PDB file of C-alpha atoms in Angstrom:
ATOM      1  CA  MET A   1       1.379   2.903 -60.946  1.00 65.00           C
ATOM      2  CA  GLY A   2      -0.076   4.574 -57.893  1.00 76.00           C
ATOM      3  CA  GLY A   3      -2.583   7.419 -58.056  1.00 81.00           C
ATOM      4  CA  VAL A   4      -4.035   6.510 -61.434  1.00 86.00           C
ATOM      5  CA  GLY A   5      -7.459   5.598 -60.038  1.00 88.00           C
ATOM      6  CA  LYS A   6      -7.473   1.796 -59.760  1.00 92.00           C
ATOM      7  CA  THR A   7      -9.070   1.715 -56.316  1.00 92.00           C
ATOM      8  CA  THR A   8     -11.610   4.392 -57.223  1.00 91.00           C
ATOM      9  CA  LEU A   9     -12.662   2.420 -60.295  1.00 92.00           C
ATOM     10  CA  ALA A  10     -12.909  -0.765 -58.227  1.00 93.00           C
ATOM     11  CA  LYS A  11     -15.112   1.044 -55.696  1.00 93.00           C
ATOM     12  CA  HIS A  12     -17.478   2.116 -58.472  1.00 93.00           C
ATOM     13  CA  ILE A  13     -17.698  -1.514 -59.609  1.00 92.00           C
ATOM     14  CA  HIS A  14     -18.265  -2.605 -56.002  1.00 92.00           C
ATOM     15  CA  ASN A  15     -21.100  -0.124 -55.500  1.00 92.00           C
ATOM     16  CA  HIS A  16     -22.663  -1.021 -58.848  1.00 91.00           C
ATOM     17  CA  LEU A  17     -22.662  -4.731 -58.004  1.00 90.00           C
ATOM     18  CA  LEU A  18     -24.191  -4.050 -54.590  1.00 88.00           C
ATOM     19  CA  GLU A  19     -27.211  -2.599 -56.364  1.00 85.00           C
ATOM     20  CA  ARG A  20     -27.696  -5.928 -58.151  1.00 76.00           C
ATOM     21  CA  THR A  21     -29.052  -8.063 -55.343  1.00 68.00           C
ATOM     22  CA  GLN A  22     -28.170 -11.413 -56.941  1.00 79.00           C
ATOM     23  CA  PHE A  23     -24.490 -10.787 -56.121  1.00 81.00           C
ATOM     24  CA  LYS A  24     -22.798 -11.066 -52.754  1.00 88.00           C
ATOM     25  CA  VAL A  25     -19.920  -8.619 -52.986  1.00 92.00           C
ATOM     26  CA  TYR A  26     -16.973  -8.539 -50.595  1.00 93.00           C
ATOM     27  CA  TRP A  27     -14.273  -5.848 -50.534  1.00 94.00           C
ATOM     28  CA  ILE A  28     -10.851  -6.890 -49.228  1.00 93.00           C
ATOM     29  CA  THR A  29      -7.842  -4.567 -48.980  1.00 91.00           C
ATOM     30  CA  VAL A  30      -4.711  -6.687 -49.371  1.00 91.00           C
ATOM     31  CA  SER A  31      -1.778  -4.198 -49.396  1.00 81.00           C
ATOM     32  CA  GLN A  32       1.919  -4.933 -48.948  1.00 83.00           C
ATOM     33  CA  GLU A  33       1.716  -6.660 -45.553  1.00 82.00           C
ATOM     34  CA  PHE A  34       0.545  -9.915 -47.098  1.00 87.00           C
ATOM     35  CA  SER A  35       0.246 -13.398 -45.657  1.00 90.00           C
ATOM     36  CA  ILE A  36      -2.047 -16.290 -46.510  1.00 92.00           C
ATOM     37  CA  LYS A  37      -3.544 -16.402 -43.022  1.00 93.00           C
ATOM     38  CA  ARG A  38      -4.118 -12.668 -42.919  1.00 92.00           C
ATOM     39  CA  LEU A  39      -5.961 -12.710 -46.237  1.00 94.00           C
ATOM     40  CA  GLN A  40      -7.958 -15.738 -45.108  1.00 95.00           C
ATOM     41  CA  ASP A  41      -8.887 -13.894 -41.909  1.00 94.00           C
ATOM     42  CA  ASP A  42      -9.928 -10.780 -43.836  1.00 93.00           C
ATOM     43  CA  ILE A  43     -12.149 -12.798 -46.164  1.00 94.00           C
ATOM     44  CA  ALA A  44     -13.605 -14.759 -43.243  1.00 94.00           C
ATOM     45  CA  LYS A  45     -14.425 -11.513 -41.449  1.00 93.00           C
ATOM     46  CA  ARG A  46     -16.408 -10.299 -44.466  1.00 92.00           C
ATOM     47  CA  LEU A  47     -18.192 -13.654 -44.603  1.00 91.00           C
ATOM     48  CA  ARG A  48     -18.851 -13.502 -40.845  1.00 92.00           C
ATOM     49  CA  LEU A  49     -16.904 -16.686 -40.274  1.00 92.00           C
ATOM     50  CA  ASP A  50     -14.652 -17.454 -37.315  1.00 91.00           C
ATOM     51  CA  LEU A  51     -11.367 -19.139 -38.232  1.00 92.00           C
ATOM     52  CA  SER A  52      -9.662 -18.488 -34.901  1.00 89.00           C
ATOM     53  CA  HIS A  53     -10.076 -22.130 -33.881  1.00 90.00           C
ATOM     54  CA  GLU A  54      -8.363 -23.392 -37.041  1.00 90.00           C
ATOM     55  CA  ASP A  55      -4.605 -23.005 -37.589  1.00 90.00           C
ATOM     56  CA  ASP A  56      -4.089 -25.262 -40.590  1.00 93.00           C
ATOM     57  CA  GLU A  57      -4.094 -23.187 -43.786  1.00 93.00           C
ATOM     58  CA  ASP A  58      -5.580 -25.961 -45.922  1.00 94.00           C
ATOM     59  CA  SER A  59      -8.446 -26.516 -43.489  1.00 94.00           C
ATOM     60  CA  ARG A  60      -9.095 -22.781 -43.363  1.00 94.00           C
ATOM     61  CA  ALA A  61      -9.081 -22.697 -47.161  1.00 94.00           C
ATOM     62  CA  ALA A  62     -11.643 -25.507 -47.299  1.00 93.00           C
ATOM     63  CA  ILE A  63     -13.976 -23.587 -44.982  1.00 93.00           C
ATOM     64  CA  LEU A  64     -13.730 -20.457 -47.118  1.00 93.00           C
ATOM     65  CA  SER A  65     -14.186 -22.407 -50.339  1.00 91.00           C
ATOM     66  CA  ARG A  66     -17.482 -23.842 -49.105  1.00 90.00           C
ATOM     67  CA  ALA A  67     -18.691 -20.411 -48.001  1.00 89.00           C
ATOM     68  CA  LEU A  68     -17.907 -18.586 -51.243  1.00 88.00           C
ATOM     69  CA  VAL A  69     -20.896 -19.505 -53.380  1.00 79.00           C
ATOM     70  CA  LYS A  70     -21.183 -19.037 -57.133  1.00 73.00           C
ATOM     71  CA  GLN A  71     -22.797 -15.609 -56.828  1.00 80.00           C
ATOM     72  CA  SER A  72     -19.966 -14.277 -54.674  1.00 87.00           C
ATOM     73  CA  VAL A  73     -17.703 -11.536 -55.999  1.00 91.00           C
ATOM     74  CA  LEU A  74     -14.424 -10.864 -54.214  1.00 93.00           C
ATOM     75  CA  ILE A  75     -12.757  -7.521 -54.892  1.00 95.00           C
ATOM     76  CA  LEU A  76      -9.119  -7.679 -53.800  1.00 95.00           C
ATOM     77  CA  ASP A  77      -7.674  -4.184 -53.737  1.00 94.00           C
ATOM     78  CA  ASP A  78      -3.974  -3.304 -53.845  1.00 91.00           C
ATOM     79  CA  VAL A  79      -2.416  -6.718 -54.455  1.00 93.00           C
ATOM     80  CA  TRP A  80       1.394  -6.722 -54.345  1.00 91.00           C
ATOM     81  CA  GLN A  81       2.380 -10.382 -54.167  1.00 90.00           C
ATOM     82  CA  GLU A  82       1.587 -13.498 -56.149  1.00 91.00           C
ATOM     83  CA  PHE A  83      -0.550 -16.094 -54.376  1.00 91.00           C
ATOM     84  CA  SER A  84      -2.543 -19.233 -55.103  1.00 91.00           C
ATOM     85  CA  PHE A  85      -6.316 -18.757 -55.086  1.00 92.00           C
ATOM     86  CA  GLU A  86      -6.702 -22.411 -54.133  1.00 91.00           C
ATOM     87  CA  LYS A  87      -4.317 -21.989 -51.208  1.00 93.00           C
ATOM     88  CA  ILE A  88      -6.363 -19.065 -49.912  1.00 94.00           C
ATOM     89  CA  GLY A  89      -9.654 -20.906 -50.385  1.00 93.00           C
ATOM     90  CA  ILE A  90     -11.069 -18.937 -53.304  1.00 92.00           C
ATOM     91  CA  PRO A  91     -12.872 -21.329 -55.682  1.00 89.00           C
ATOM     92  CA  LEU A  92     -12.533 -20.280 -59.312  1.00 84.00           C
ATOM     93  CA  GLY A  93     -14.102 -21.664 -62.463  1.00 74.00           C
ATOM     94  CA  ALA A  94     -17.532 -22.054 -63.996  1.00 66.00           C
ATOM     95  CA  ASN A  95     -20.385 -21.316 -61.578  1.00 71.00           C
ATOM     96  CA  LYS A  96     -17.952 -20.430 -58.809  1.00 79.00           C
ATOM     97  CA  CYS A  97     -16.637 -17.297 -57.111  1.00 86.00           C
ATOM     98  CA  ARG A  98     -15.560 -14.372 -59.262  1.00 90.00           C
ATOM     99  CA  VAL A  99     -12.566 -12.212 -58.411  1.00 93.00           C
ATOM    100  CA  ILE A 100     -11.686  -8.638 -59.325  1.00 94.00           C
ATOM    101  CA  LEU A 101      -8.306  -7.357 -58.203  1.00 94.00           C
ATOM    102  CA  THR A 102      -6.270  -4.189 -58.507  1.00 94.00           C
ATOM    103  CA  THR A 103      -2.490  -4.132 -58.690  1.00 93.00           C
ATOM    104  CA  ARG A 104       0.315  -1.984 -60.015  1.00 89.00           C
ATOM    105  CA  SER A 105       2.019  -4.992 -61.597  1.00 89.00           C
ATOM    106  CA  LEU A 106       1.063  -6.352 -65.012  1.00 89.00           C
ATOM    107  CA  GLU A 107       3.578  -9.127 -64.418  1.00 90.00           C
ATOM    108  CA  LEU A 108       1.654 -10.224 -61.332  1.00 91.00           C
ATOM    109  CA  CYS A 109      -1.560 -10.398 -63.377  1.00 91.00           C
ATOM    110  CA  ASN A 110       0.170 -12.702 -65.838  1.00 89.00           C
ATOM    111  CA  ARG A 111       1.658 -14.923 -63.140  1.00 90.00           C
ATOM    112  CA  ILE A 112      -1.691 -15.575 -61.465  1.00 88.00           C
ATOM    113  CA  SER A 113      -3.367 -16.081 -64.858  1.00 83.00           C
ATOM    114  CA  CYS A 114      -5.919 -13.277 -64.789  1.00 89.00           C
ATOM    115  CA  GLN A 115      -8.502 -13.907 -67.497  1.00 89.00           C
ATOM    116  CA  ARG A 116      -8.895 -10.242 -68.426  1.00 91.00           C
ATOM    117  CA  VAL A 117      -6.589  -7.320 -67.710  1.00 91.00           C
ATOM    118  CA  PHE A 118      -7.666  -3.681 -67.893  1.00 91.00           C
ATOM    119  CA  GLU A 119      -4.961  -1.038 -67.691  1.00 89.00           C
ATOM    120  CA  ALA A 120      -5.932   2.148 -65.874  1.00 88.00           C
ATOM    121  CA  LYS A 121      -4.315   4.960 -67.825  1.00 88.00           C
ATOM    122  CA  THR A 122      -3.582   8.547 -66.910  1.00 89.00           C
ATOM    123  CA  LEU A 123      -6.041  11.227 -67.988  1.00 92.00           C
ATOM    124  CA  ALA A 124      -5.712  13.091 -71.248  1.00 94.00           C
ATOM    125  CA  THR A 125      -4.834  16.785 -70.999  1.00 93.00           C
ATOM    126  CA  ASN A 126      -8.418  17.985 -71.454  1.00 94.00           C
ATOM    127  CA  GLU A 127      -9.766  15.383 -69.006  1.00 94.00           C
ATOM    128  CA  ALA A 128      -7.162  16.365 -66.437  1.00 93.00           C
ATOM    129  CA  TRP A 129      -8.046  20.040 -66.796  1.00 93.00           C
ATOM    130  CA  ASP A 130     -11.766  19.315 -66.444  1.00 93.00           C
ATOM    131  CA  LEU A 131     -11.134  17.344 -63.239  1.00 93.00           C
ATOM    132  CA  PHE A 132      -8.866  20.099 -61.936  1.00 93.00           C
ATOM    133  CA  LYS A 133     -11.537  22.767 -62.512  1.00 91.00           C
ATOM    134  CA  HIS A 134     -14.251  20.539 -61.059  1.00 91.00           C
ATOM    135  CA  THR A 135     -12.230  20.036 -57.863  1.00 92.00           C
ATOM    136  CA  LEU A 136     -11.648  23.764 -57.410  1.00 89.00           C
ATOM    137  CA  ASP A 137     -14.242  25.784 -55.545  1.00 78.00           C
ATOM    138  CA  PRO A 138     -16.864  27.117 -58.001  1.00 72.00           C
ATOM    139  CA  LYS A 139     -16.098  30.572 -56.619  1.00 71.00           C
ATOM    140  CA  THR A 140     -12.532  30.283 -57.916  1.00 74.00           C
ATOM    141  CA  VAL A 141     -12.801  32.079 -61.236  1.00 77.00           C
ATOM    142  CA  LEU A 142      -9.789  31.520 -63.479  1.00 83.00           C
ATOM    143  CA  HIS A 143      -9.038  33.922 -66.284  1.00 85.00           C
ATOM    144  CA  GLY A 144      -6.100  35.432 -68.130  1.00 88.00           C
ATOM    145  CA  GLU A 145      -2.660  34.776 -66.668  1.00 91.00           C
ATOM    146  CA  MET A 146      -4.056  32.940 -63.650  1.00 91.00           C
ATOM    147  CA  GLU A 147      -5.829  30.423 -65.878  1.00 92.00           C
ATOM    148  CA  GLU A 148      -2.656  29.782 -67.873  1.00 94.00           C
ATOM    149  CA  ILE A 149      -0.689  29.229 -64.673  1.00 94.00           C
ATOM    150  CA  ALA A 150      -3.424  26.942 -63.357  1.00 93.00           C
ATOM    151  CA  LYS A 151      -3.219  24.874 -66.544  1.00 93.00           C
ATOM    152  CA  SER A 152       0.539  24.572 -66.042  1.00 93.00           C
ATOM    153  CA  VAL A 153      -0.070  23.467 -62.456  1.00 92.00           C
ATOM    154  CA  ALA A 154      -2.537  20.846 -63.682  1.00 92.00           C
ATOM    155  CA  LYS A 155       0.006  19.563 -66.216  1.00 90.00           C
ATOM    156  CA  ARG A 156       2.505  19.012 -63.407  1.00 88.00           C
ATOM    157  CA  CYS A 157       0.103  16.367 -62.087  1.00 88.00           C
ATOM    158  CA  ALA A 158       0.950  14.165 -65.092  1.00 86.00           C
ATOM    159  CA  GLY A 159      -2.668  13.139 -65.663  1.00 90.00           C
ATOM    160  CA  LEU A 160      -2.884  11.356 -62.301  1.00 89.00           C
ATOM    161  CA  PRO A 161      -6.324  11.782 -60.676  1.00 91.00           C
ATOM    162  CA  LEU A 162      -4.818  11.538 -57.188  1.00 88.00           C
ATOM    163  CA  GLY A 163      -2.378  14.339 -57.942  1.00 88.00           C
ATOM    164  CA  ILE A 164      -4.979  16.503 -59.652  1.00 92.00           C
ATOM    165  CA  ILE A 165      -7.462  16.216 -56.789  1.00 91.00           C
ATOM    166  CA  THR A 166      -4.740  16.800 -54.194  1.00 89.00           C
ATOM    167  CA  VAL A 167      -3.329  19.908 -55.863  1.00 91.00           C
ATOM    168  CA  ALA A 168      -6.658  21.402 -56.918  1.00 91.00           C
ATOM    169  CA  GLY A 169      -8.059  20.810 -53.446  1.00 89.00           C
ATOM    170  CA  SER A 170      -5.103  22.634 -51.933  1.00 88.00           C
ATOM    171  CA  MET A 171      -5.599  25.584 -54.307  1.00 89.00           C
ATOM    172  CA  ARG A 172      -9.339  25.779 -53.729  1.00 88.00           C
ATOM    173  CA  GLY A 173     -10.404  29.364 -53.120  1.00 85.00           C
ATOM    174  CA  VAL A 174      -7.045  30.888 -54.129  1.00 86.00           C
ATOM    175  CA  ILE A 175      -7.644  33.966 -56.290  1.00 86.00           C
ATOM    176  CA  ASN A 176      -4.236  35.629 -56.015  1.00 88.00           C
ATOM    177  CA  VAL A 177      -2.175  35.187 -59.180  1.00 91.00           C
ATOM    178  CA  CYS A 178       1.067  35.454 -57.198  1.00 92.00           C
ATOM    179  CA  GLU A 179       0.050  32.517 -55.030  1.00 90.00           C
ATOM    180  CA  TRP A 180      -0.716  30.476 -58.137  1.00 92.00           C
ATOM    181  CA  ARG A 181       2.664  31.411 -59.559  1.00 92.00           C
ATOM    182  CA  ASN A 182       4.395  30.411 -56.322  1.00 90.00           C
ATOM    183  CA  ALA A 183       2.532  27.102 -56.283  1.00 89.00           C
ATOM    184  CA  LEU A 184       3.765  26.307 -59.781  1.00 90.00           C
ATOM    185  CA  GLU A 185       7.368  27.119 -58.881  1.00 88.00           C
ATOM    186  CA  GLN A 186       7.136  25.034 -55.712  1.00 85.00           C
ATOM    187  CA  LEU A 187       5.817  22.074 -57.685  1.00 85.00           C
ATOM    188  CA  LYS A 188       8.724  22.362 -60.094  1.00 82.00           C
ATOM    189  CA  ALA A 189      11.160  22.468 -57.179  1.00 78.00           C
ATOM    190  CA  CYS A 190       9.860  19.337 -55.457  1.00 71.00           C
ATOM    191  CA  SER A 191      12.181  16.339 -55.391  1.00 52.00           C
ATOM    192  CA  VAL A 192      12.163  14.013 -58.377  1.00 50.00           C
ATOM    193  CA  GLY A 193      12.784  10.265 -58.094  1.00 45.00           C
ATOM    194  CA  HIS A 194      13.792   7.534 -60.489  1.00 42.00           C
ATOM    195  CA  ASP A 195      10.689   5.394 -60.937  1.00 51.00           C
ATOM    196  CA  GLU A 196       7.189   6.478 -61.972  1.00 56.00           C
ATOM    197  CA  MET A 197       5.845   6.636 -58.428  1.00 53.00           C
ATOM    198  CA  GLU A 198       8.709   8.809 -57.203  1.00 54.00           C
ATOM    199  CA  ARG A 199       8.769  10.957 -60.327  1.00 60.00           C
ATOM    200  CA  ASP A 200       5.046  11.665 -60.731  1.00 65.00           C
ATOM    201  CA  VAL A 201       3.291  11.068 -57.404  1.00 72.00           C
ATOM    202  CA  PHE A 202       5.692  11.809 -54.548  1.00 74.00           C
ATOM    203  CA  PRO A 203       6.548  15.381 -55.629  1.00 78.00           C
ATOM    204  CA  ILE A 204       2.839  16.253 -55.642  1.00 79.00           C
ATOM    205  CA  LEU A 205       2.305  14.743 -52.205  1.00 79.00           C
ATOM    206  CA  GLU A 206       5.429  16.496 -50.927  1.00 81.00           C
ATOM    207  CA  TRP A 207       4.137  19.808 -52.263  1.00 83.00           C
ATOM    208  CA  SER A 208       0.746  19.234 -50.649  1.00 82.00           C
ATOM    209  CA  PHE A 209       2.365  18.342 -47.317  1.00 83.00           C
ATOM    210  CA  ASN A 210       4.545  21.458 -47.394  1.00 82.00           C
ATOM    211  CA  ARG A 211       1.441  23.630 -47.775  1.00 81.00           C
ATOM    212  CA  LEU A 212      -0.067  22.337 -44.534  1.00 82.00           C
ATOM    213  CA  ASN A 213       0.232  24.459 -41.424  1.00 83.00           C
ATOM    214  CA  GLY A 214       2.226  23.161 -38.466  1.00 81.00           C
ATOM    215  CA  CYS A 215      -0.763  21.697 -36.636  1.00 84.00           C
ATOM    216  CA  LEU A 216      -2.019  19.778 -39.663  1.00 84.00           C
ATOM    217  CA  ARG A 217       1.476  18.474 -40.393  1.00 85.00           C
ATOM    218  CA  GLN A 218       1.696  17.056 -36.887  1.00 84.00           C
ATOM    219  CA  CYS A 219      -1.734  15.477 -37.311  1.00 84.00           C
ATOM    220  CA  PHE A 220      -0.671  13.959 -40.638  1.00 83.00           C
ATOM    221  CA  LEU A 221       2.516  12.541 -39.126  1.00 85.00           C
ATOM    222  CA  TYR A 222       0.525  11.161 -36.193  1.00 84.00           C
ATOM    223  CA  CYS A 223      -1.642   9.219 -38.660  1.00 85.00           C
ATOM    224  CA  SER A 224       1.497   7.597 -40.077  1.00 83.00           C
ATOM    225  CA  LEU A 225       1.977   5.799 -36.752  1.00 85.00           C
ATOM    226  CA  TYR A 226      -1.046   3.617 -37.518  1.00 83.00           C
ATOM    227  CA  PRO A 227      -0.705   0.434 -39.604  1.00 79.00           C
ATOM    228  CA  GLU A 228      -1.498   0.599 -43.303  1.00 75.00           C
ATOM    229  CA  ASP A 229      -5.246   0.619 -44.084  1.00 73.00           C
ATOM    230  CA  CYS A 230      -6.071   0.905 -40.382  1.00 77.00           C
ATOM    231  CA  TYR A 231      -9.371   2.552 -39.469  1.00 79.00           C
ATOM    232  CA  ILE A 232      -8.688   5.566 -37.261  1.00 82.00           C
ATOM    233  CA  LYS A 233     -11.419   6.698 -34.909  1.00 82.00           C
ATOM    234  CA  ARG A 234     -12.075  10.416 -34.993  1.00 79.00           C
ATOM    235  CA  GLU A 235     -11.888  10.636 -31.204  1.00 78.00           C
ATOM    236  CA  GLU A 236      -8.414   9.075 -31.178  1.00 76.00           C
ATOM    237  CA  LEU A 237      -7.223  11.460 -33.856  1.00 75.00           C
ATOM    238  CA  VAL A 238      -8.518  14.542 -32.033  1.00 72.00           C
ATOM    239  CA  ILE A 239      -6.972  13.458 -28.726  1.00 65.00           C
ATOM    240  CA  GLY A 240      -3.673  12.463 -30.342  1.00 58.00           C
ATOM    241  CA  CYS A 241      -3.313  15.736 -32.194  1.00 59.00           C
TER     242      CYS A 241
END
């Protein structure tokens, strides 16, 4: 499910591998807007290859396959659809390219025959509370009733790191017990959906959005006009908002 920390874990692996100079590591964000050519283009861009002159998918795949040497590691983040590695041009097998991918679907992992599957699980109660406290400003001293309310707020995040960091970040510096109490009631009142994402993640994001002032809400909504995973220049954001 979303918000459990798959991408964060993959980034740690990516950074760790970069420190080991024998590996050539390439990060590719796949996302929902998937097509073979788009993924081929994204990989080619990381490899500093130009595929614009080649339209045939098989020919493009052959070019990529030759470029991805045995010490290459491809990290494919946020995979939603099944695809053929061979069709993309990713050579797998002994002494060939290695692939790490993140996805919300265990079924997808099985369909593309992943050799090893690691399930990212939600945090235990004590781990979630530690992360919540760590994200709060050190000046935010919790004690008595306020600490108990804060623990209840943390529990509403269902052990999801994304939710914990979002909520704790929003409550950073709050020392008024009434405001903590209101935050808890608002979290309880947020809409609840049917699947895990809607039930556990969306209410937290809705709560966080509702706490923004009018200007920041407009800025947030402006960002939604950009395509998924698009890099937004700071200057464009300032001018647009």
